[in-house]
Short mmCIF file of C-alpha atoms in Angstrom, two decimals:
data_model
loop_
_atom_site.label_atom_id
_atom_site.label_comp_id
_atom_site.label_asym_id
_atom_site.label_seq_id
_atom_site.Cartn_x
_atom_site.Cartn_y
_atom_site.Cartn_z
CA MET A 1 0.00 0.00 0.00
CA ASN A 2 1.17 3.49 -0.79
CA TYR A 3 1.03 6.34 1.69
CA GLU A 4 2.46 9.83 1.55
CA CYS A 5 2.44 12.80 3.89
CA LEU A 6 3.65 16.13 2.50
CA VAL A 7 4.67 18.74 5.07
CA HIS A 8 4.31 22.37 3.97
CA ASP A 9 4.94 25.69 5.66
CA PRO A 10 2.53 28.63 5.17
CA GLN A 11 4.35 29.68 1.98
CA SER A 12 3.75 26.16 0.55
CA GLU A 13 7.43 25.26 0.75
CA LEU A 14 7.78 21.47 0.82
CA LEU A 15 9.61 20.64 4.05
CA HIS A 16 9.43 16.85 4.04
CA SER A 17 7.73 13.88 2.45
CA VAL A 18 7.01 10.69 4.42
CA PRO A 19 7.90 8.07 3.20
CA PRO A 20 10.46 7.28 1.63
CA ALA A 21 12.01 7.39 5.12
CA PRO A 22 9.58 5.83 7.63
CA ARG A 23 10.98 7.95 10.46
CA VAL A 24 12.24 11.48 9.84
CA ASP A 25 13.31 14.52 11.80
CA LEU A 26 11.63 17.77 10.84
CA PRO A 27 14.26 20.49 11.30
CA SER A 28 13.20 23.78 9.74
CA ALA A 29 12.64 27.40 10.63
CA CYS A 30 9.00 26.75 11.54
CA CYS A 31 8.73 23.03 12.31
CA GLN A 32 10.91 20.91 14.61
CA GLY A 33 10.32 17.39 15.81
CA GLU A 34 9.81 13.89 14.49
CA MET A 35 7.31 11.94 12.42
CA GLU A 36 7.17 8.16 12.12
CA PHE A 37 4.93 5.98 9.95
CA PHE A 38 4.81 2.30 9.12
CA TRP A 39 2.42 -0.46 8.15
CA ILE A 40 1.97 -2.93 10.99
CA ARG A 41 0.23 -5.38 8.67
CA PRO A 42 -1.74 -5.01 5.40
CA GLY A 43 -4.56 -2.58 6.11
CA LEU A 44 -3.30 -1.46 9.53
CA ALA A 45 -0.82 1.39 10.00
CA VAL A 46 0.30 3.77 12.73
CA ASN A 47 1.68 7.29 12.54
CA ARG A 48 3.46 9.00 15.45
CA LEU A 49 3.88 12.77 15.43
CA GLU A 50 5.87 14.85 17.92
CA VAL A 51 6.53 18.37 16.60
CA SER A 52 6.63 22.01 17.62
CA VAL A 53 5.67 24.68 15.09
CA SER A 54 6.25 28.43 15.31
CA ARG A 55 3.55 29.15 12.71
CA PRO A 56 0.84 27.02 11.06
CA VAL A 57 2.23 24.02 9.15
CA THR A 58 0.15 21.87 6.79
CA LEU A 59 0.19 18.08 6.51
CA ASP A 60 -1.24 16.84 3.20
CA LEU A 61 -2.12 13.15 3.44
CA LYS A 62 -2.26 10.92 0.37
CA LEU A 63 -3.87 7.63 1.40
CA PRO A 64 -4.09 4.37 -0.55
CA ASP A 65 -7.02 4.53 -2.98
CA ASP A 66 -7.41 0.79 -3.56
CA ASP A 67 -9.18 0.20 -0.23
CA PRO A 68 -11.11 2.70 1.97
CA LEU A 69 -9.32 3.47 5.21
CA LEU A 70 -10.90 4.42 8.50
CA ALA A 71 -8.59 6.86 10.30
CA GLY A 72 -8.36 7.72 13.96
CA ILE A 73 -6.35 10.63 15.38
CA PHE A 74 -5.53 10.71 19.10
CA LEU A 75 -4.23 14.15 20.07
CA LEU A 76 -2.51 14.15 23.46
CA ASP A 77 -1.35 17.75 23.21
CA GLY A 78 -1.34 20.69 20.83
CA ALA A 79 -4.00 21.66 18.30
CA MET A 80 -4.78 20.98 14.65
CA ILE A 81 -7.49 21.77 12.10
CA GLY A 82 -8.67 19.13 9.63
CA HIS A 83 -10.03 19.61 6.09
CA LEU A 84 -11.50 16.35 4.75
CA PRO A 85 -13.15 15.69 1.36
CA GLY A 86 -16.87 15.08 1.66
CA ILE A 87 -17.07 16.48 5.19
CA ASP A 88 -18.30 20.06 5.51
CA GLY A 89 -16.46 22.64 7.55
CA LYS A 90 -13.21 22.71 9.45
CA LEU A 91 -12.61 20.11 12.15
CA ALA A 92 -10.75 21.71 15.04
CA ILE A 93 -9.06 19.12 17.26
CA GLU A 94 -7.79 20.17 20.66
CA ARG A 95 -5.54 18.30 23.06
CA THR A 96 -7.06 15.22 24.74
CA GLU A 97 -9.51 14.88 21.83
CA THR A 98 -9.94 12.12 19.25
CA LEU A 99 -11.20 12.22 15.68
CA ALA A 100 -12.42 9.16 13.77
CA PHE A 101 -13.12 9.84 10.10
CA LEU A 102 -13.71 8.30 6.70
CA PRO A 103 -13.19 10.79 3.82
CA ASP A 104 -14.77 10.22 0.40
CA GLN A 105 -11.36 10.59 -1.24
CA ALA A 106 -7.99 9.11 -0.38
CA GLU A 107 -6.63 12.38 0.97
CA GLY A 108 -6.91 14.92 3.74
CA ARG A 109 -5.26 18.07 5.05
CA PHE A 110 -4.39 19.00 8.62
CA GLU A 111 -3.02 22.33 9.85
CA LEU A 112 -0.77 22.11 12.91
CA GLN A 113 -1.25 25.14 15.12
CA PRO A 114 1.57 26.98 16.94
CA GLY A 115 1.72 27.11 20.72
CA ARG A 116 1.96 23.84 22.56
CA PRO A 117 3.94 20.90 21.07
CA VAL A 118 1.78 18.59 18.94
CA LEU A 119 1.82 15.05 20.34
CA ALA A 120 -0.39 12.73 18.30
CA VAL A 121 -0.85 9.10 17.31
CA SER A 122 -2.88 8.20 14.22
CA VAL A 123 -4.15 4.77 13.20
CA LEU A 124 -5.27 3.75 9.69
CA LEU A 125 -7.57 0.74 9.42
CA GLY A 126 -8.72 -0.97 6.22
CA ARG A 127 -11.93 -2.96 5.82
CA GLY A 128 -10.18 -6.32 6.18
CA PRO A 129 -8.57 -5.68 9.59
CA ALA A 130 -11.70 -3.75 10.67
CA ALA A 131 -13.88 -6.79 9.95
CA GLU A 132 -11.41 -9.06 11.74
CA LEU A 133 -11.09 -6.85 14.83
CA MET A 134 -14.44 -5.07 15.11
CA ASN A 135 -17.25 -6.98 13.38
CA GLY A 136 -20.01 -7.93 15.80
CA LEU A 137 -19.03 -5.41 18.48
CA ALA A 138 -21.34 -2.66 19.74
CA LEU A 139 -19.95 0.36 17.87
CA PRO A 140 -21.26 3.72 16.62
CA GLU A 141 -23.28 3.08 13.44
CA PRO A 142 -20.89 4.43 10.77
CA ILE A 143 -17.96 2.51 12.25
CA ARG A 144 -20.07 -0.65 12.57
CA ALA A 145 -21.13 -0.33 8.91
CA PHE A 146 -17.52 0.13 7.80
CA ALA A 147 -16.37 -2.95 9.72
CA ALA A 148 -19.27 -4.98 8.31
CA GLY A 149 -18.34 -4.07 4.73
CA GLU A 150 -21.57 -2.15 4.17
CA ALA A 151 -21.97 1.07 2.20
CA CYS A 152 -20.67 3.87 4.39
CA PRO A 153 -20.82 7.59 3.52
CA PRO A 154 -18.03 9.98 4.59
CA PHE A 155 -18.18 10.83 8.28
CA ALA A 156 -16.21 12.39 11.12
CA MET A 157 -16.77 11.79 14.84
CA LYS A 158 -15.01 13.60 17.67
CA GLY A 159 -14.48 12.40 21.21
CA ARG A 160 -12.22 12.65 24.24
CA ILE A 161 -9.21 10.63 25.32
CA GLY A 162 -9.91 8.67 28.48
CA PRO A 163 -7.25 7.80 31.06
CA ARG A 164 -6.71 4.23 29.85
CA ILE A 165 -6.28 5.36 26.25
CA ARG A 166 -3.93 8.10 27.40
CA ALA A 167 -1.74 5.52 29.13
CA VAL A 168 -1.42 3.44 25.93
CA LEU A 169 -0.70 6.53 23.82
CA SER A 170 2.07 7.60 26.20
CA GLU A 171 3.68 4.18 25.82
CA ILE A 172 3.49 4.40 22.02
CA LEU A 173 5.12 7.84 22.03
CA ALA A 174 7.83 6.66 24.45
CA CYS A 175 8.62 3.36 22.68
CA PRO A 176 12.13 2.39 23.91
CA TYR A 177 13.04 -0.06 21.12
CA SER A 178 14.40 0.08 17.58
CA GLY A 179 14.39 -2.19 14.55
CA ARG A 180 12.27 -5.34 14.63
CA LEU A 181 11.65 -5.06 18.38
CA ARG A 182 10.12 -1.64 17.76
CA GLU A 183 7.74 -3.09 15.16
CA ILE A 184 6.64 -5.88 17.52
CA TYR A 185 6.17 -3.42 20.40
CA MET A 186 4.19 -0.96 18.27
CA GLU A 187 1.95 -3.69 16.84
CA GLY A 188 1.05 -4.84 20.34
CA LYS A 189 0.37 -1.32 21.56
CA VAL A 190 -1.75 -0.36 18.53
CA LEU A 191 -3.91 -3.46 18.99
CA GLU A 192 -4.19 -2.61 22.70
CA LEU A 193 -5.17 0.95 21.76
CA LEU A 194 -7.94 -0.31 19.46
CA ALA A 195 -9.19 -2.72 22.12
CA VAL A 196 -9.35 -0.03 24.80
CA GLN A 197 -11.03 2.43 22.41
CA MET A 198 -13.68 -0.12 21.42
CA ALA A 199 -14.34 -0.86 25.09
CA GLU A 200 -15.13 2.81 25.79
CA PRO A 201 -17.78 5.11 24.33
CA LEU A 202 -16.52 7.37 21.57
CA ASP A 203 -16.58 10.47 23.76
CA GLY A 204 -14.07 8.83 26.08
CA SER A 205 -15.85 10.30 29.08
CA ARG A 206 -17.06 7.17 30.83
CA PRO A 207 -15.53 7.27 34.32
CA LEU A 208 -13.65 4.36 35.77
CA PRO A 209 -15.71 2.36 38.27
CA GLY A 210 -15.18 3.38 41.87
CA PRO A 211 -16.46 2.31 45.27
CA HIS A 212 -18.38 5.55 45.79
CA GLY A 213 -20.21 5.62 42.44
CA SER A 214 -19.52 7.58 39.29
CA PRO A 215 -19.70 11.34 38.78
CA ARG A 216 -22.74 12.58 36.85
CA ARG A 217 -22.31 14.02 33.34
CA PRO A 218 -22.30 17.70 34.50
CA ASP A 219 -19.69 16.78 37.11
CA ILE A 220 -17.55 15.09 34.46
CA GLU A 221 -17.65 18.21 32.28
CA ARG A 222 -16.65 20.29 35.30
CA LEU A 223 -13.78 17.90 36.06
CA TYR A 224 -12.51 18.16 32.49
CA ALA A 225 -12.56 21.96 32.77
CA ILE A 226 -10.63 21.82 36.05
CA ARG A 227 -8.10 19.42 34.55
CA GLU A 228 -7.57 21.66 31.52
CA GLY A 229 -6.99 24.65 33.80
CA LEU A 230 -4.50 22.62 35.82
CA MET A 231 -2.58 21.62 32.66
CA GLU A 232 -2.26 25.30 31.73
CA ARG A 233 -0.36 26.00 34.97
CA LEU A 234 2.43 23.44 34.94
CA THR A 235 5.01 25.67 36.61
CA ASP A 236 2.63 27.50 38.96
CA PRO A 237 -0.15 25.02 39.75
CA PRO A 238 -3.08 25.85 42.01
CA THR A 239 -3.28 24.11 45.35
CA LEU A 240 -5.67 21.23 45.94
CA GLY A 241 -7.72 23.58 48.10
CA GLU A 242 -8.00 26.10 45.26
CA LEU A 243 -9.07 23.39 42.83
CA ALA A 244 -11.68 22.07 45.25
CA ALA A 245 -13.01 25.58 45.87
CA ALA A 246 -13.32 26.17 42.11
CA ALA A 247 -15.25 22.91 41.80
CA GLY A 248 -17.45 23.69 44.79
CA ILE A 249 -16.70 20.37 46.50
CA SER A 250 -14.41 19.10 49.25
CA GLN A 251 -10.78 18.23 48.59
CA LYS A 252 -11.43 14.58 49.42
CA ARG A 253 -14.29 14.37 46.94
CA LEU A 254 -12.28 16.14 44.24
CA VAL A 255 -9.43 13.64 44.58
CA ARG A 256 -11.87 10.73 44.54
CA GLU A 257 -13.66 11.97 41.41
CA PHE A 258 -10.37 12.69 39.63
CA VAL A 259 -9.23 9.12 40.28
CA GLN A 260 -12.59 7.73 39.11
CA THR A 261 -12.62 9.82 35.93
CA PHE A 262 -8.95 10.13 34.94
CA GLY A 263 -7.29 7.29 36.81
CA ALA A 264 -5.02 9.62 38.81
CA THR A 265 -5.10 12.39 41.41
CA PRO A 266 -4.72 16.04 40.32
CA HIS A 267 -1.10 15.94 41.49
CA GLY A 268 -0.53 12.69 39.60
CA LEU A 269 -1.91 14.11 36.35
CA LEU A 270 0.16 17.26 36.76
CA LYS A 271 3.33 15.26 37.35
CA GLU A 272 2.62 13.02 34.33
CA ARG A 273 2.08 16.02 32.05
CA ARG A 274 5.24 17.73 33.32
CA LEU A 275 7.33 14.64 32.59
CA ASP A 276 5.80 14.08 29.14
CA LEU A 277 6.66 17.67 28.26
CA ALA A 278 10.14 17.23 29.75
CA ARG A 279 10.78 14.18 27.56
CA HIS A 280 9.78 16.19 24.49
CA LEU A 281 12.07 19.09 25.43
CA LEU A 282 15.01 16.78 26.12
CA VAL A 283 14.75 14.49 23.10
CA ASP A 284 13.14 16.62 20.39
CA ARG A 285 14.40 20.07 21.36
CA GLY A 286 17.79 19.01 22.77
CA LEU A 287 17.58 21.31 25.81
CA PRO A 288 19.89 20.77 28.83
CA VAL A 289 18.53 18.76 31.75
CA LYS A 290 18.73 21.67 34.21
CA GLU A 291 16.88 24.00 31.85
CA VAL A 292 14.17 21.42 31.22
CA ALA A 293 13.73 20.74 34.94
CA GLU A 294 13.09 24.43 35.55
CA ALA A 295 10.83 24.74 32.49
CA VAL A 296 8.46 22.04 33.74
CA GLY A 297 8.33 23.27 37.32
CA PHE A 298 10.99 21.30 39.23
CA ARG A 299 13.05 23.42 41.61
CA TYR A 300 15.79 20.82 42.06
CA VAL A 301 17.41 18.74 39.31
CA THR A 302 17.72 15.76 41.65
CA ASN A 303 13.97 15.67 42.22
CA PHE A 304 13.42 15.96 38.47
CA SER A 305 15.84 13.12 37.71
CA ASN A 306 14.18 10.85 40.27
CA ALA A 307 10.71 11.60 38.89
CA PHE A 308 11.92 11.08 35.31
CA ARG A 309 13.44 7.71 36.23
CA GLU A 310 10.21 6.64 37.91
CA ARG A 311 8.17 7.62 34.80
CA PHE A 312 10.45 6.35 32.01
CA GLY A 313 12.61 3.74 33.71
CA GLU A 314 15.98 5.51 33.56
CA PRO A 315 17.52 8.92 34.37
CA PRO A 316 17.33 11.74 31.80
CA GLY A 317 20.94 11.56 30.59
CA ARG A 318 20.83 7.84 29.87
CA TYR A 319 17.40 8.14 28.26
CA ILE A 320 18.62 10.89 25.91
CA ARG A 321 21.71 8.90 24.89
CA ARG A 322 19.64 5.81 24.15
CA GLN A 323 17.06 7.74 22.13
CA ARG A 324 19.78 9.40 20.07
CA GLY A 325 21.45 6.03 19.54
CA ASN A 326 18.16 4.53 18.37
CA GLY A 327 17.64 7.45 16.00
CA ALA A 328 21.11 7.06 14.50
CA ALA A 329 20.60 3.32 14.07
CA THR A 330 17.27 3.87 12.35
CA GLN A 331 18.77 6.43 9.96
CA ASN A 332 21.60 4.01 9.11
CA GLN A 333 19.07 1.27 8.38
CA ALA A 334 17.11 3.61 6.11
CA ALA A 335 20.29 4.62 4.28
CA GLU A 336 21.18 0.99 3.68
#
């Protein structure tokens, strides 16, 4: 199957084309980071995107036209705007949102927006794998029809990333392997991602079961708003008391409902987001460890290193060296 992604800046300058190289760095005046794409098996592919843009950058997707492909975008951070044939209007995707879509042509365009780094995982699924993995499951109607091989008009459906999906996405973005081991690891994680997504409603808002019951829908929306506000203040976070006061509930209840809905306490989510951003700044931006520690809100480098080791399994310096070694090995394999 053929696939191509053309990366343009606002003046339509072609920055990169993916493939021929399945994994490329994107060094330019307006776009820095990494993009990776490969077919896991016929009809099932994954694309990993970790970039920072200083002004809007366009991704033009050219998909295989011999078999319709259902696409799913999972946006952990950043923002993008989609333009899809057969689907009216712009599709704005914000961080922690998902977009499942089936265009009526084998193409699509996405504008990456400046500001926060764009961290995204995309999955492409043909009818064959969809029938194998999804047929007979309780799914939203257009996705069920696609998996069943029935006539399916173009559609787009947005939702939210739940805590279990977020955990799998973080593992995909932080894959520690290279070569064949990387392919095996990514295949397992993509299948896990599909399984978790199919087990949850599309909006990703179903809370995890808890001993004290589940928050009601208005409470869930309020919790999402509180979480978004917390993520905006990584280096100067509000106290638990301030968060509880904003929610109009006790601190104990706030913690309980955060765990039920997101799988972690407010402090746990904040720490996870800080470390995900730190990994991006260290690996993709090449910033010094001390500077990164300060940028994500750690006063002492030792505390940052300990937290980084707990999250990613090794201290920052060793992690950076291994990632750079994996990148060099991958580039050598592509050159050969």
